[in-house]
PDB file of C-alpha atoms in Angstrom:
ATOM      1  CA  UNK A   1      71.533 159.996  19.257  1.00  0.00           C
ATOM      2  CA  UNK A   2      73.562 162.761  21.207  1.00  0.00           C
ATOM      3  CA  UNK A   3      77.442 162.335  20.680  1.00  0.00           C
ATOM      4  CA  UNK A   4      77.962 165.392  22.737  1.00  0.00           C
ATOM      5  CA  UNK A   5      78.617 168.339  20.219  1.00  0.00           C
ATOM      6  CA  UNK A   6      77.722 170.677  23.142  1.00  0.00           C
ATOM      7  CA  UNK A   7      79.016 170.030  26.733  1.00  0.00           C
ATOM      8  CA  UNK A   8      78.240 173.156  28.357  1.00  0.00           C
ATOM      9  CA  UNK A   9      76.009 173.105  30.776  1.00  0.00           C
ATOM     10  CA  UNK A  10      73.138 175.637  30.707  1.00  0.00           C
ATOM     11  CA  UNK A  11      70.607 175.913  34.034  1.00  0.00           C
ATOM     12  CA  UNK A  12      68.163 173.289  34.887  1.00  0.00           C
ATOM     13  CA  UNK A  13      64.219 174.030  35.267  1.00  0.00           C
ATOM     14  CA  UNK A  14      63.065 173.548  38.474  1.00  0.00           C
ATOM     15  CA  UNK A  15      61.232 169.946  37.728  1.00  0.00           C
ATOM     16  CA  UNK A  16      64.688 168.532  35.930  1.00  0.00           C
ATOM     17  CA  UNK A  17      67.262 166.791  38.075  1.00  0.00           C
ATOM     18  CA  UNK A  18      70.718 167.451  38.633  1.00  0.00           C
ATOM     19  CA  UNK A  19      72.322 164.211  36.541  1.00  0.00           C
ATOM     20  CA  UNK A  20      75.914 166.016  36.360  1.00  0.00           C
ATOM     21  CA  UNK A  21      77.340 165.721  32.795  1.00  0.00           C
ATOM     22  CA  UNK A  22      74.677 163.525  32.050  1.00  0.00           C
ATOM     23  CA  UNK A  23      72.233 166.929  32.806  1.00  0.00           C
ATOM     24  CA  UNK A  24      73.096 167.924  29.074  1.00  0.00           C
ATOM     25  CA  UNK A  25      71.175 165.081  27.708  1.00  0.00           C
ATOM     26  CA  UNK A  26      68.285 166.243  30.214  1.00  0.00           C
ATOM     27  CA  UNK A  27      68.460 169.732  28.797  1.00  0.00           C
ATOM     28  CA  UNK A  28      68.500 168.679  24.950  1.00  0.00           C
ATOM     29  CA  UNK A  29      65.401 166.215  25.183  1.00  0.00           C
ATOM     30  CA  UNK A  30      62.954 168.805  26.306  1.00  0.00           C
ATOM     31  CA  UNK A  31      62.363 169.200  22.592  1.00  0.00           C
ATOM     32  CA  UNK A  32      61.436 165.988  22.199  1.00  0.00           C
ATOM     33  CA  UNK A  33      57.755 165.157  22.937  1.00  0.00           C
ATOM     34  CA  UNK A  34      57.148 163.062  26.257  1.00  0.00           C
ATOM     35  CA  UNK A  35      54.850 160.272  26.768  1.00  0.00           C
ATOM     36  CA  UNK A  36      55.554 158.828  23.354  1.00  0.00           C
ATOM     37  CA  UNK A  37      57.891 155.946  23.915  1.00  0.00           C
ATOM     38  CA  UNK A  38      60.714 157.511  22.262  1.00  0.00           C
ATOM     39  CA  UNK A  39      63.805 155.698  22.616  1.00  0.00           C
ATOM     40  CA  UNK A  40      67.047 157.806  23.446  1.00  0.00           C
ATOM     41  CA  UNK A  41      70.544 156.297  22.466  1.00  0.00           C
ATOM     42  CA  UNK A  42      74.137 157.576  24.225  1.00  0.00           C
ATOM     43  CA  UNK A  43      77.497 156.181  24.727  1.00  0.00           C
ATOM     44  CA  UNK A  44      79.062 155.207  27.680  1.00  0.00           C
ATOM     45  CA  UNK A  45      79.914 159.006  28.667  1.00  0.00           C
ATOM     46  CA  UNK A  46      76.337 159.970  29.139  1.00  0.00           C
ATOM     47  CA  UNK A  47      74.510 156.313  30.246  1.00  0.00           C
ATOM     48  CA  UNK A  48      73.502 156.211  34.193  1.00  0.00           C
ATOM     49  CA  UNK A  49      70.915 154.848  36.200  1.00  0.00           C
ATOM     50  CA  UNK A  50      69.576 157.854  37.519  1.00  0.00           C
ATOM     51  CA  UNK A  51      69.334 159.416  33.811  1.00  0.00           C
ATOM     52  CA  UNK A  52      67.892 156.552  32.517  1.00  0.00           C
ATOM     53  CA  UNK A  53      65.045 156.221  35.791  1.00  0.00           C
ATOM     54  CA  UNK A  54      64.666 160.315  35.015  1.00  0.00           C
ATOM     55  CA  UNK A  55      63.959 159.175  31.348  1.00  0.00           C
ATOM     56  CA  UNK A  56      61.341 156.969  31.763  1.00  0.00           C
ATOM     57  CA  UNK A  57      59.393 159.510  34.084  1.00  0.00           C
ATOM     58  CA  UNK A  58      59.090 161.393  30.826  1.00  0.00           C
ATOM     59  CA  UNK A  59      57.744 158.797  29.319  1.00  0.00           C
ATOM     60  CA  UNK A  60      61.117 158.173  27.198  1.00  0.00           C
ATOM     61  CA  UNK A  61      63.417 155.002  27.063  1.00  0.00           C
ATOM     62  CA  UNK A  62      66.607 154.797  26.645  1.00  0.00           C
ATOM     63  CA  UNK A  63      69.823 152.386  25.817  1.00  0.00           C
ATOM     64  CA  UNK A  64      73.673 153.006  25.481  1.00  0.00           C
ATOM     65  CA  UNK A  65      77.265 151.858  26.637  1.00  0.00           C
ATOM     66  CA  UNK A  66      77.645 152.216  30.259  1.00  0.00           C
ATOM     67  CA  UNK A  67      81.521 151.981  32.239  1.00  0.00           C
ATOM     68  CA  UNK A  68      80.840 148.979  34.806  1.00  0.00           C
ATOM     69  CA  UNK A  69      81.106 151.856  37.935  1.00  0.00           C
ATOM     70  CA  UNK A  70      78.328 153.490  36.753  1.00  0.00           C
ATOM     71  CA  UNK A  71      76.162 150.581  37.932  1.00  0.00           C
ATOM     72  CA  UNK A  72      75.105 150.427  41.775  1.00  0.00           C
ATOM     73  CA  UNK A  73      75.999 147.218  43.054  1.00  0.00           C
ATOM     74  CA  UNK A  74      77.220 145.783  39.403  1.00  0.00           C
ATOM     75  CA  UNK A  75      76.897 141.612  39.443  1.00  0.00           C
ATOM     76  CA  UNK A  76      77.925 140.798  36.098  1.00  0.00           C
ATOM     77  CA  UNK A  77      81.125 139.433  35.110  1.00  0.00           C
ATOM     78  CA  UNK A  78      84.562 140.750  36.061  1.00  0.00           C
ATOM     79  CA  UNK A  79      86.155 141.457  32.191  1.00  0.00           C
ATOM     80  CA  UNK A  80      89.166 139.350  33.350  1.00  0.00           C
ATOM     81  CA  UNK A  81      86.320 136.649  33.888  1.00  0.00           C
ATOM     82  CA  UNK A  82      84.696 137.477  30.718  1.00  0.00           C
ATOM     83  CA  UNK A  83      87.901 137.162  28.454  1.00  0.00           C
ATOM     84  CA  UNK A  84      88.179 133.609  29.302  1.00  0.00           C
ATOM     85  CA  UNK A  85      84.465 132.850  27.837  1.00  0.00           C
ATOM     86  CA  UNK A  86      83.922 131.662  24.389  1.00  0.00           C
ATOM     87  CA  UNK A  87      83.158 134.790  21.825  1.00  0.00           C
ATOM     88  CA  UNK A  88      79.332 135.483  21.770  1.00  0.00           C
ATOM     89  CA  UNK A  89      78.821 134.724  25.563  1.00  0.00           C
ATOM     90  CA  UNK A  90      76.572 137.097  27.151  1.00  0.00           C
ATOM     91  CA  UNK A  91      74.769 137.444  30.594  1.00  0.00           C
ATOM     92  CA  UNK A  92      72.056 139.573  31.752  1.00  0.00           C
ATOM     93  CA  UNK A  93      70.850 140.916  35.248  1.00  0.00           C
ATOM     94  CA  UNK A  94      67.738 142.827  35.752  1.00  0.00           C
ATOM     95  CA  UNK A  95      67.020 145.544  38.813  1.00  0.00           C
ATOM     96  CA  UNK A  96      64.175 147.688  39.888  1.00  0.00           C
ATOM     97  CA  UNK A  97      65.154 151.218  40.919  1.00  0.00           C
ATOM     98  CA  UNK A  98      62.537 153.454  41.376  1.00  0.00           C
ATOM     99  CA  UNK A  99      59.489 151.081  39.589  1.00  0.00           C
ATOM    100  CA  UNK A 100      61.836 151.467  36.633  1.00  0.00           C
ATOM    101  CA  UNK A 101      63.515 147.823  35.276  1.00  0.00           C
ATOM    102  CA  UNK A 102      66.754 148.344  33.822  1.00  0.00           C
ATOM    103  CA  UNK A 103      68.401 145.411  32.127  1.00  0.00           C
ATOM    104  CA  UNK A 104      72.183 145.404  32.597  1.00  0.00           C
ATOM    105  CA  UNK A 105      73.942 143.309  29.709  1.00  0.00           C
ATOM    106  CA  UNK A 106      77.828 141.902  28.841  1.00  0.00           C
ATOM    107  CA  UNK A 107      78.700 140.555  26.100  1.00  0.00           C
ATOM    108  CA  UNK A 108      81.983 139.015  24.356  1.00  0.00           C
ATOM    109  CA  UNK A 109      83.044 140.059  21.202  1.00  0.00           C
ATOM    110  CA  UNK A 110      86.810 140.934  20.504  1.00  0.00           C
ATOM    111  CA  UNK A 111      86.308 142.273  23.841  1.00  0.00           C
ATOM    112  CA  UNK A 112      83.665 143.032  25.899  1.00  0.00           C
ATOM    113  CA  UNK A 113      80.668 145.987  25.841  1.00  0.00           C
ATOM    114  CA  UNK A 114      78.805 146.186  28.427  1.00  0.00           C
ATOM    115  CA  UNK A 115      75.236 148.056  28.045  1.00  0.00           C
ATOM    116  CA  UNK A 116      72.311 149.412  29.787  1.00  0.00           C
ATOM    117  CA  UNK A 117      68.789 149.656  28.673  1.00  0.00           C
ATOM    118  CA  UNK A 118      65.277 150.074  29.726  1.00  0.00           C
ATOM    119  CA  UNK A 119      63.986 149.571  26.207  1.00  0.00           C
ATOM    120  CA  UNK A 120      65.705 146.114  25.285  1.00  0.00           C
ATOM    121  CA  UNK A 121      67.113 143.062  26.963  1.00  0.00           C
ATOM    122  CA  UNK A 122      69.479 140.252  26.291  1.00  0.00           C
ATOM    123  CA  UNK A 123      66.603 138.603  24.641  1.00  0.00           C
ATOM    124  CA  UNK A 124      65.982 137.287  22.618  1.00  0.00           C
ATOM    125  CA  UNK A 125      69.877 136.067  20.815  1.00  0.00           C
ATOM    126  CA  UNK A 126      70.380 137.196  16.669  1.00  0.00           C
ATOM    127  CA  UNK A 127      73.379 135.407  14.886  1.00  0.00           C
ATOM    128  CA  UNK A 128      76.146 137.925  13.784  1.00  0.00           C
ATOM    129  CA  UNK A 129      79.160 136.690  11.500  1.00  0.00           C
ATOM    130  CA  UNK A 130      82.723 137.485  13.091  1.00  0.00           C
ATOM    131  CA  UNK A 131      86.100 136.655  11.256  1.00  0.00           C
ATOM    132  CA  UNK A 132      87.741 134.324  13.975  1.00  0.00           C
ATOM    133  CA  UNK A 133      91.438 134.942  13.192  1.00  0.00           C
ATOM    134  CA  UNK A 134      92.504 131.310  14.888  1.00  0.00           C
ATOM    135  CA  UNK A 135      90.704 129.478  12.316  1.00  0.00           C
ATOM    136  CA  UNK A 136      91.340 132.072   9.769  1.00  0.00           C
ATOM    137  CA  UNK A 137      87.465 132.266   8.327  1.00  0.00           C
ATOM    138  CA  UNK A 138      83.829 133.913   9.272  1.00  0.00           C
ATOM    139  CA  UNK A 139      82.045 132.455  11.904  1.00  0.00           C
ATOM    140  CA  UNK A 140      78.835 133.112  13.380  1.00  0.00           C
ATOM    141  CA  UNK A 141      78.225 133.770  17.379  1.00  0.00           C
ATOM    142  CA  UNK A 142      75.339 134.683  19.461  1.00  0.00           C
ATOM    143  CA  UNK A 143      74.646 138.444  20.193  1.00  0.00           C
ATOM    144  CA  UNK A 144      72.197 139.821  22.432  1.00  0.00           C
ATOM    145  CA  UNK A 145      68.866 141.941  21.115  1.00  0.00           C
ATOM    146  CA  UNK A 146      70.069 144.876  22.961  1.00  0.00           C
ATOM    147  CA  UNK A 147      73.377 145.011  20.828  1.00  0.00           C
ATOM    148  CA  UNK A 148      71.642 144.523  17.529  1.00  0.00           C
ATOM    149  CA  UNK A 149      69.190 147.392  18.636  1.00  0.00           C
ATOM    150  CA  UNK A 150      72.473 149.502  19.879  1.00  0.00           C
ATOM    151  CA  UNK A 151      74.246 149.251  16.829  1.00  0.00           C
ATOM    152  CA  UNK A 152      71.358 149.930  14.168  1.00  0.00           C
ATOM    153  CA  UNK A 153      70.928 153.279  15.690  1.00  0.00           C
ATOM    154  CA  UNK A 154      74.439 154.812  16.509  1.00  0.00           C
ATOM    155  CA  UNK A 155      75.966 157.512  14.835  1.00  0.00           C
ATOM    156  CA  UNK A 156      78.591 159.830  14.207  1.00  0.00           C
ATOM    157  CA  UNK A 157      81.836 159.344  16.589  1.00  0.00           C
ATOM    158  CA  UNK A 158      79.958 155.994  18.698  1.00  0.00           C
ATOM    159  CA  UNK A 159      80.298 154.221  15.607  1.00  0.00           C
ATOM    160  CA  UNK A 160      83.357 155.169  14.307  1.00  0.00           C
ATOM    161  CA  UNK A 161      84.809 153.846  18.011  1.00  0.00           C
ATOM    162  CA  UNK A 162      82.719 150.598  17.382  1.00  0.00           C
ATOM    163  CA  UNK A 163      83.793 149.929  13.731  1.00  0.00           C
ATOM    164  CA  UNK A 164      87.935 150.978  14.793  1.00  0.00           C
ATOM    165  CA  UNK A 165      87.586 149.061  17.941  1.00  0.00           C
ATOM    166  CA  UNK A 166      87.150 145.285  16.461  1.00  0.00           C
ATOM    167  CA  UNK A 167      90.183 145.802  14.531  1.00  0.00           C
ATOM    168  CA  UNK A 168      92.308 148.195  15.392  1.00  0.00           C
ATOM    169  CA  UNK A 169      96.115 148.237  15.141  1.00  0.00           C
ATOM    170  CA  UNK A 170      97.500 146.172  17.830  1.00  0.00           C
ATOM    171  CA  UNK A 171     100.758 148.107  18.609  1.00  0.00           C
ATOM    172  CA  UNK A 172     101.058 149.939  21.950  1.00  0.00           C
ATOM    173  CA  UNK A 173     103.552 152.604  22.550  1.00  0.00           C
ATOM    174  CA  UNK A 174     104.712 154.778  26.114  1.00  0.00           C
ATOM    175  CA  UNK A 175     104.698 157.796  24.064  1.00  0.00           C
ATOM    176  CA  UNK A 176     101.656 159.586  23.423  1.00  0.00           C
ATOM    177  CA  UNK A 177     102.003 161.267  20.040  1.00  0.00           C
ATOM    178  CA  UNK A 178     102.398 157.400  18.909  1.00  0.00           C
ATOM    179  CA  UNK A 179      99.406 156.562  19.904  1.00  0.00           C
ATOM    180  CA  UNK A 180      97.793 159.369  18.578  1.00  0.00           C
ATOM    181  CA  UNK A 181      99.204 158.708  14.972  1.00  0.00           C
ATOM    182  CA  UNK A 182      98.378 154.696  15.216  1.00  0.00           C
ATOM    183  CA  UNK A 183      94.682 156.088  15.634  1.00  0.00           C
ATOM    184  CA  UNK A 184      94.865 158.708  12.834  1.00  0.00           C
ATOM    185  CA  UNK A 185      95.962 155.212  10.577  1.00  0.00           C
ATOM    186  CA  UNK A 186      93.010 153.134  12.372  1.00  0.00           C
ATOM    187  CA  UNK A 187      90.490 156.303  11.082  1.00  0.00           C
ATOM    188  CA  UNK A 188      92.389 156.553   7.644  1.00  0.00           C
ATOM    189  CA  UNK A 189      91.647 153.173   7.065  1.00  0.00           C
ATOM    190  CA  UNK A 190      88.042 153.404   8.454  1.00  0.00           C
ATOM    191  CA  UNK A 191      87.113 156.020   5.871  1.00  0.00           C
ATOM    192  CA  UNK A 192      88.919 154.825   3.284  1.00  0.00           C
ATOM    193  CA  UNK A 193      86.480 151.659   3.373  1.00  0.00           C
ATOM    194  CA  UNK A 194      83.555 153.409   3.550  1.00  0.00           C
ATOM    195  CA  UNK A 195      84.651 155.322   0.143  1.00  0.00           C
ATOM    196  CA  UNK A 196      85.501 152.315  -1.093  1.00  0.00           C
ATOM    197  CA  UNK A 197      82.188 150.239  -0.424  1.00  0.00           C
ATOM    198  CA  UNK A 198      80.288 153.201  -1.522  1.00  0.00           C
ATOM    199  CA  UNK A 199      82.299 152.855  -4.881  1.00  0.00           C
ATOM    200  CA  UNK A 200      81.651 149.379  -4.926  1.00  0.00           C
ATOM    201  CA  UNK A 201      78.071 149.805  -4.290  1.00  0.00           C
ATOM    202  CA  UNK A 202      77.507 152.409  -6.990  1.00  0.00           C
ATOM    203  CA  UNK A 203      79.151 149.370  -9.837  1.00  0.00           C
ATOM    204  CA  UNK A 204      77.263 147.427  -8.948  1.00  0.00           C
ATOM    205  CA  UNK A 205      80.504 145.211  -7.551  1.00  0.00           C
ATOM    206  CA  UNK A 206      81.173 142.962  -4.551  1.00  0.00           C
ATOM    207  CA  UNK A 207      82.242 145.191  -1.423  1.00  0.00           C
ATOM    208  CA  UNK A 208      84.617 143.477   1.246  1.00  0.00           C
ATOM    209  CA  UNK A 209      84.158 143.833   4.748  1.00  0.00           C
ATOM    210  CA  UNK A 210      86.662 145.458   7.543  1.00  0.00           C
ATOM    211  CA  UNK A 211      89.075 142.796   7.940  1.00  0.00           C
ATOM    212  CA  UNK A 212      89.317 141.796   4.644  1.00  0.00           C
ATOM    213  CA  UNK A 213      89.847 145.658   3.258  1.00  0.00           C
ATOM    214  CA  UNK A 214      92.833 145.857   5.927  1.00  0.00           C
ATOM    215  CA  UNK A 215      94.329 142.297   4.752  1.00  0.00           C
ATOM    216  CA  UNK A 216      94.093 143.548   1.406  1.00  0.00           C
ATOM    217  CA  UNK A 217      95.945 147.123   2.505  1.00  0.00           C
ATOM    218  CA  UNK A 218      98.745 145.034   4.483  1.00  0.00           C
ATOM    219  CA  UNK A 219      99.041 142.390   1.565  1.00  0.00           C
ATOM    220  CA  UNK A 220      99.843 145.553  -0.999  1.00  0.00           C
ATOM    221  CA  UNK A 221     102.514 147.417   1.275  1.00  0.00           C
ATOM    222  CA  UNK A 222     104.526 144.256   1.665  1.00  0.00           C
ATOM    223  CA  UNK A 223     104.489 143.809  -2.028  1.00  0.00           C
ATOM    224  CA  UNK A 224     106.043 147.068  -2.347  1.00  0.00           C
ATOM    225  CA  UNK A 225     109.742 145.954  -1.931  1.00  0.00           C
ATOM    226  CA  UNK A 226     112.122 147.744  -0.111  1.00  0.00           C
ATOM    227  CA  UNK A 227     112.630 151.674  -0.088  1.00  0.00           C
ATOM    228  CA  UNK A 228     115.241 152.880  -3.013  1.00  0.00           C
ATOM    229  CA  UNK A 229     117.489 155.033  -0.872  1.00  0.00           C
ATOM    230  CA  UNK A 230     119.524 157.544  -3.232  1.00  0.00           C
ATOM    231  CA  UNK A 231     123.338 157.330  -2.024  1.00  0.00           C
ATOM    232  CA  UNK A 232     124.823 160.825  -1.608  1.00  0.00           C
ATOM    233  CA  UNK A 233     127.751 161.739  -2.820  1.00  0.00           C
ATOM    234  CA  UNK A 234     130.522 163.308  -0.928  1.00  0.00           C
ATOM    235  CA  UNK A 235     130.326 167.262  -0.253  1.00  0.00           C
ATOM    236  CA  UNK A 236     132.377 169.644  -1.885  1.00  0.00           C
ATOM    237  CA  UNK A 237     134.046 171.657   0.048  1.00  0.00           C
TER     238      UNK A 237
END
């Protein structure tokens, strides 16, 4: 998994292509042994169609977020169109380029991912449990193979963005050192969870999930009360 720890860009060989930003990714796997059916995992910051065609000619595949642009003559759903499907809806569209087949994937969750892959499709559909807030309990929803394979393998900042991103604070603010701090909270939280399960873990004791570890967070600040301001007293003069 490259998260992108180094971003500048060091000279091609002659037989590597010139991918743009994505020509870092091209430069790191020469390490990596070719013909061997590795699979390479990125975010949405790296995945392209001509990386992931340049991939396969070295005998690599490959699977990771992709921004909707990035995808030559993109059919799937507008996420306007998406947002008004039920939660776990997914569709799939499948193109040649090159004698390469890339599968291009959406799927609704809190909101939508969209993913490319020329390891994994859409099927076949695993059963993941989501809290649906309108009912107020855990459901279960379809989700496509390619987003079980996706998230099994991310790492470092990919899946903190994945794991803030399904519930993250809701308030939106004009001014940018707000939303700065309301994402310091969201990563706070995050951590404090994951110190928390791994507590829980070690006892032997039942962990909670996300939601329920931010319910129980929000549940103990309004128990607090109100703030006990000290009143000043007058200033002598």
């Amino acid at each position: 998994m490259y998260t992108g720890p180094d971003n500048f860009f060091t000279k091609l060989k002659e037989d590597e292509p010139y991918l743009k930003v994505t020509g870092n990714v091209v430069r790191l796997i020469r390490i990596v042994p070719k013909n061997l059916n590795y699979c390479i995992y990125f975010d949405n910051f790296y995945a392209s169609v001509p990386l992931m065609v340049h991939l396969v000619s070295q005998g690599m595949y490959s699977l990771g977020t992709v921004k909707r642009n990035r995808i030559p003559h993109n059919k799937l759903l507008e996420e306007k169109e998406m947002k008004k499907l039920d939660r776990g809806t997914s569709e799939e569209y499948v193109a040649n380029v090159d004698g390469v087949d890339l599968s291009a994937v959406a799927w609704k969750d809190n909101k939508t991912v969209s993913l490319l892959s020329t390891a994994y499709g859409e099927l076949p559909l695993h059963k993941v449990t989501r809290y649906d807030r309108k009912q107020k309990k855990n459901i279960s929803i379809n989700c496509p193979n390619v987003i079980i394979q996706y998230n099994k393998h991310i790492r470092g900042v990919d899946l903190l963005d994945s794991h803030i991103g399904r519930y993250k604070i809701p308030l939106r603010s004009k001014k940018w050192y707000m939303r700065i701090f309301f994402h310091l909270l969201d990563v706070s939280i995050k951590n404090a969870w994951l110190l928390y399960n791994r507590i829980q873990k070690k006892e032997n004791c039942d962990k909670k999930n996300v939601w329920e570890f931010r319910l129980e967070i929000t549940q103990c600040l309004c128990l607090m009360g109100p703030r006990n301001e000290k009143i000043r007293g007058k200033a002598i003069k």
